[in-house]
Amino acid sequence: MLLLIQYTLLFASILILVALGGCFAEHSGVINLGLEGIMVIGALGGALMMRYLPSGTSAVAIILLVVLASTLSGLLYSVLLAVAAIHFKADQTIVGTAMNMLGTAAATVIVKALNTAANPDDVSSTVQYVEEKAAFIVNIGGFEFNWFMVFTVIALIASYITLYKTRFGLRLMACGEHPQAADSAGINVYKMRWAGVLISGVLGGLGGIVYITAGVSEWKFEYGVAGFGFLALAVMIFGQWKPTRIALAALLFGLFRALSNVYFGFDFLVNLKIPSGVYNMLPYIISLVVLAFTSGKSRAPKSEGIPYDKGSR
Amino acid sequence: MKKNFLKNSIVQSILTSLICIVLGMIIGFIVLLFINPAGAAEAIISVAKNFLTYNSANMQLKYLGNTLVKTAPLLMCALSVLFSYKVGLFNIGAAGQYVVGACACLYAALAWKWSWLPCMLLAVLAGAVFGAISGILKSYFNVNEVISGIMLNWIGLYSTNMILSNVKEAASPYTYQLTAAGEQALLPTLGLGALFNKNQYVGLALPLSVLMAVLIWAILAKTKFGYELKATGFNKNAAKYSGMAEKRNIILTLVIGGALAGLGGSLLYQTGYEQWQCTHSSLPAMGFNGIAAAFLGGLNPIGTIFSSFFIQHITAGGAYVDKTMYCSQISDLISAIIVYLCGFVGFFKYAMNSRIEKSEAKAAAKEMGKEAAAENKKGGKE
């Protein structure tokens, strides 16, 4: 049971972080379908940082440096989306999809090159970080508390305050609703959209490193992040683009994702003799059903996905 | 005359696709340089050469055949993406529809011993059902087709792994070989294999996929249904206002898109070229490469035939890079970059057109200046 709570909180953390990222991008008016790719690149940055840190590094330094590496990688990678979507009026769906393909391919190529350079016989795309990962975990009576959970709570509160209580957040949201009106009130729409996309890069990258350290101590980058970026988008839609609701939605989805990791710990679930594949599918099925019921009265920002053109009215 | 030639939209599409390819290759080359400058040139050449790496003509033919075997399913996935995109829908679910197509035909062939045609039709049906789910969710529940497509991709993958585990070899994660356990389901070869140095995998799939491309072109360009679909894609509300059933059209489009991708699954796995690996933990790249091929082909069914071949060509070429320095995923990287650049197609065309207009305006001004000069009978100095 403790294990179930632990994994639920962990997976919910990932979903909250990434969904908040999507939330910032969409409130500014850009649809970020490349979150999946951003997660992979963020995970790559963090994983490489863990791998190349000298072994004596203190836990606090590890935590800070790894978080810095993954957020920075995510931030840089999201520039690809910002440039294409804001300045070149590119189709955001194509660019997002390309970023997802590119994220996995680039991470695989980079990790394989590093592995082969270190050891000519090693052609895998795996990065190991057994010792460094320990820095993130505090064991409290069998419950593995993870520092990332704290980061998530901070990000959640900060997002709420930023979006609803600051001038910046309200201006950002105006750019996603009616950019022409925002512009006429003296807000620089392009700048706000850049901010939205870059924040989504930071949060997406952080989500990526949490994902690959959840329960495992090595990651094979060929696998990408198994649709988690899109699950986060589903969470965001279910949460009606509002941070508090996103948190609740993430807990629900996190629970179903956690079940596939720990269902064998529950006798009554094992006795049902449901194949493990069904548990793997569960989060995706639930998200489809939930989306079917909640998308009808969507609260999506009105101008999301439409490139802003100063000249049009 | 030259200006008119560049203004032609087909010429422009081909040009922009070539720009995407060249830029994609250059960026890929730069990445290779970063990894290891020593073999970068050689590696990018092997990616571009693919089967031409072999010296003997017979081997080249044989491996050209292999590339073509995988081009057929890729073309189907690309057509699936393209067809849906004409209606303004992004069918990223093609990957999952392709997978359930493979699942349906393999299971029918291995467990029920169906012959090839019913197997193929079942694959088409399976893909269509997955497409229909996305379509219904989109039109009646307002669920974004990209998100439902991704969810269905993973549902399709996990259920395929579960279902095909019933017909897998005891000692390996692979399904039984079709040549041994389901010979009746192999696609007819039509004697085409003889053209490719007795490559037994080349057969019906190739002409059938090209035929489907032509058929899709005809539907889009020549029928009322195709016109309605395109109109819905341009402006959904206008289409609805002029009496087109836009909900029905959305569902129908994704059903057809799903059927095409499902057929793609059958066209690969019923050649016996590959066995399904029941421990797949990520989706086959075929569906996603279909997106690359569709956009690189300028969203034209006939153009897609060539772009599918190109994408498969460099994907297969990735296998020939020097493995001590690079990995085969370098070709995935290049196709991803190409898709990214395809997002800029609108910008490329805009830049091209505005340049043409500028130079035309200049030429016209010059012409007028000349005329004025001639009228003054002073003669042009230029």
PDB file of N, CA, C and O in Angstrom, chain A residues 29-54:
ATOM      1  N   GLY A  29      -0.644  30.929 -25.913  1.00  0.00           N
ATOM      2  CA  GLY A  29      -1.174  30.831 -27.270  1.00  0.00           C
ATOM      3  C   GLY A  29      -0.450  29.856 -28.177  1.00  0.00           C
ATOM      4  O   GLY A  29      -0.736  29.781 -29.364  1.00  0.00           O
ATOM      5  N   VAL A  30       0.491  29.090 -27.634  1.00  0.00           N
ATOM      6  CA  VAL A  30       1.214  28.123 -28.457  1.00  0.00           C
ATOM      7  C   VAL A  30       0.897  26.717 -27.952  1.00  0.00           C
ATOM      8  O   VAL A  30       1.021  26.450 -26.760  1.00  0.00           O
ATOM      9  N   ILE A  31       0.469  25.827 -28.859  1.00  0.00           N
ATOM     10  CA  ILE A  31       0.231  24.439 -28.460  1.00  0.00           C
ATOM     11  C   ILE A  31       1.562  23.707 -28.448  1.00  0.00           C
ATOM     12  O   ILE A  31       2.258  23.684 -29.464  1.00  0.00           O
ATOM     13  N   ASN A  32       1.915  23.143 -27.323  1.00  0.00           N
ATOM     14  CA  ASN A  32       3.194  22.449 -27.233  1.00  0.00           C
ATOM     15  C   ASN A  32       2.981  20.944 -27.281  1.00  0.00           C
ATOM     16  O   ASN A  32       2.818  20.297 -26.252  1.00  0.00           O
ATOM     17  N   LEU A  33       2.974  20.383 -28.504  1.00  0.00           N
ATOM     18  CA  LEU A  33       2.835  18.927 -28.635  1.00  0.00           C
ATOM     19  C   LEU A  33       4.193  18.261 -28.531  1.00  0.00           C
ATOM     20  O   LEU A  33       4.302  17.052 -28.579  1.00  0.00           O
ATOM     21  N   GLY A  34       5.256  19.081 -28.412  1.00  0.00           N
ATOM     22  CA  GLY A  34       6.595  18.522 -28.348  1.00  0.00           C
ATOM     23  C   GLY A  34       7.048  18.226 -26.925  1.00  0.00           C
ATOM     24  O   GLY A  34       8.218  17.950 -26.698  1.00  0.00           O
ATOM     25  N   LEU A  35       6.114  18.246 -25.961  1.00  0.00           N
ATOM     26  CA  LEU A  35       6.490  18.024 -24.558  1.00  0.00           C
ATOM     27  C   LEU A  35       7.201  16.695 -24.360  1.00  0.00           C
ATOM     28  O   LEU A  35       8.125  16.579 -23.567  1.00  0.00           O
ATOM     29  N   GLU A  36       6.739  15.693 -25.111  1.00  0.00           N
ATOM     30  CA  GLU A  36       7.350  14.371 -25.029  1.00  0.00           C
ATOM     31  C   GLU A  36       8.853  14.455 -25.361  1.00  0.00           C
ATOM     32  O   GLU A  36       9.688  13.927 -24.635  1.00  0.00           O
ATOM     33  N   GLY A  37       9.150  15.152 -26.454  1.00  0.00           N
ATOM     34  CA  GLY A  37      10.554  15.307 -26.851  1.00  0.00           C
ATOM     35  C   GLY A  37      11.331  16.135 -25.843  1.00  0.00           C
ATOM     36  O   GLY A  37      12.480  15.844 -25.531  1.00  0.00           O
ATOM     37  N   ILE A  38      10.679  17.185 -25.313  1.00  0.00           N
ATOM     38  CA  ILE A  38      11.331  18.025 -24.306  1.00  0.00           C
ATOM     39  C   ILE A  38      11.670  17.190 -23.076  1.00  0.00           C
ATOM     40  O   ILE A  38      12.753  17.300 -22.505  1.00  0.00           O
ATOM     41  N   MET A  39      10.741  16.304 -22.674  1.00  0.00           N
ATOM     42  CA  MET A  39      11.005  15.422 -21.531  1.00  0.00           C
ATOM     43  C   MET A  39      12.244  14.565 -21.787  1.00  0.00           C
ATOM     44  O   MET A  39      13.099  14.409 -20.913  1.00  0.00           O
ATOM     45  N   VAL A  40      12.329  13.997 -22.992  1.00  0.00           N
ATOM     46  CA  VAL A  40      13.467  13.122 -23.308  1.00  0.00           C
ATOM     47  C   VAL A  40      14.773  13.903 -23.208  1.00  0.00           C
ATOM     48  O   VAL A  40      15.746  13.442 -22.608  1.00  0.00           O
ATOM     49  N   ILE A  41      14.784  15.110 -23.796  1.00  0.00           N
ATOM     50  CA  ILE A  41      16.020  15.884 -23.791  1.00  0.00           C
ATOM     51  C   ILE A  41      16.362  16.346 -22.374  1.00  0.00           C
ATOM     52  O   ILE A  41      17.528  16.321 -21.962  1.00  0.00           O
ATOM     53  N   GLY A  42      15.345  16.749 -21.603  1.00  0.00           N
ATOM     54  CA  GLY A  42      15.585  17.116 -20.207  1.00  0.00           C
ATOM     55  C   GLY A  42      16.153  15.942 -19.426  1.00  0.00           C
ATOM     56  O   GLY A  42      17.107  16.080 -18.650  1.00  0.00           O
ATOM     57  N   ALA A  43      15.560  14.757 -19.656  1.00  0.00           N
ATOM     58  CA  ALA A  43      16.042  13.551 -18.986  1.00  0.00           C
ATOM     59  C   ALA A  43      17.486  13.273 -19.372  1.00  0.00           C
ATOM     60  O   ALA A  43      18.311  12.908 -18.532  1.00  0.00           O
ATOM     61  N   LEU A  44      17.788  13.477 -20.648  1.00  0.00           N
ATOM     62  CA  LEU A  44      19.146  13.234 -21.125  1.00  0.00           C
ATOM     63  C   LEU A  44      20.139  14.157 -20.409  1.00  0.00           C
ATOM     64  O   LEU A  44      21.176  13.705 -19.914  1.00  0.00           O
ATOM     65  N   GLY A  45      19.788  15.461 -20.330  1.00  0.00           N
ATOM     66  CA  GLY A  45      20.669  16.408 -19.654  1.00  0.00           C
ATOM     67  C   GLY A  45      20.934  15.992 -18.221  1.00  0.00           C
ATOM     68  O   GLY A  45      22.080  15.940 -17.771  1.00  0.00           O
ATOM     69  N   GLY A  46      19.852  15.642 -17.501  1.00  0.00           N
ATOM     70  CA  GLY A  46      20.000  15.250 -16.103  1.00  0.00           C
ATOM     71  C   GLY A  46      20.797  13.966 -15.954  1.00  0.00           C
ATOM     72  O   GLY A  46      21.675  13.854 -15.095  1.00  0.00           O
ATOM     73  N   ALA A  47      20.506  12.989 -16.827  1.00  0.00           N
ATOM     74  CA  ALA A  47      21.175  11.689 -16.720  1.00  0.00           C
ATOM     75  C   ALA A  47      22.670  11.825 -16.976  1.00  0.00           C
ATOM     76  O   ALA A  47      23.489  11.222 -16.277  1.00  0.00           O
ATOM     77  N   LEU A  48      23.018  12.645 -17.982  1.00  0.00           N
ATOM     78  CA  LEU A  48      24.446  12.814 -18.280  1.00  0.00           C
ATOM     79  C   LEU A  48      25.145  13.541 -17.138  1.00  0.00           C
ATOM     80  O   LEU A  48      26.287  13.230 -16.798  1.00  0.00           O
ATOM     81  N   MET A  49      24.428  14.513 -16.543  1.00  0.00           N
ATOM     82  CA  MET A  49      25.007  15.220 -15.405  1.00  0.00           C
ATOM     83  C   MET A  49      25.307  14.233 -14.279  1.00  0.00           C
ATOM     84  O   MET A  49      26.392  14.245 -13.700  1.00  0.00           O
ATOM     85  N   MET A  50      24.352  13.329 -14.009  1.00  0.00           N
ATOM     86  CA  MET A  50      24.573  12.344 -12.949  1.00  0.00           C
ATOM     87  C   MET A  50      25.755  11.444 -13.281  1.00  0.00           C
ATOM     88  O   MET A  50      26.538  11.069 -12.426  1.00  0.00           O
ATOM     89  N   ARG A  51      25.868  11.102 -14.566  1.00  0.00           N
ATOM     90  CA  ARG A  51      26.911  10.168 -14.959  1.00  0.00           C
ATOM     91  C   ARG A  51      28.299  10.788 -14.813  1.00  0.00           C
ATOM     92  O   ARG A  51      29.245  10.121 -14.402  1.00  0.00           O
ATOM     93  N   TYR A  52      28.414  12.081 -15.156  1.00  0.00           N
ATOM     94  CA  TYR A  52      29.750  12.667 -15.187  1.00  0.00           C
ATOM     95  C   TYR A  52      30.127  13.422 -13.921  1.00  0.00           C
ATOM     96  O   TYR A  52      31.220  13.953 -13.830  1.00  0.00           O
ATOM     97  N   LEU A  53      29.228  13.492 -12.937  1.00  0.00           N
ATOM     98  CA  LEU A  53      29.597  14.125 -11.674  1.00  0.00           C
ATOM     99  C   LEU A  53      30.625  13.257 -10.964  1.00  0.00           C
ATOM    100  O   LEU A  53      30.500  12.038 -10.959  1.00  0.00           O
ATOM    101  N   PRO A  54      31.640  13.868 -10.360  1.00  0.00           N
ATOM    102  CA  PRO A  54      32.586  13.056  -9.580  1.00  0.00           C
ATOM    103  C   PRO A  54      31.860  12.380  -8.427  1.00  0.00           C
ATOM    104  O   PRO A  54      30.896  12.924  -7.879  1.00  0.00           O
TER     105      PRO A  54
END
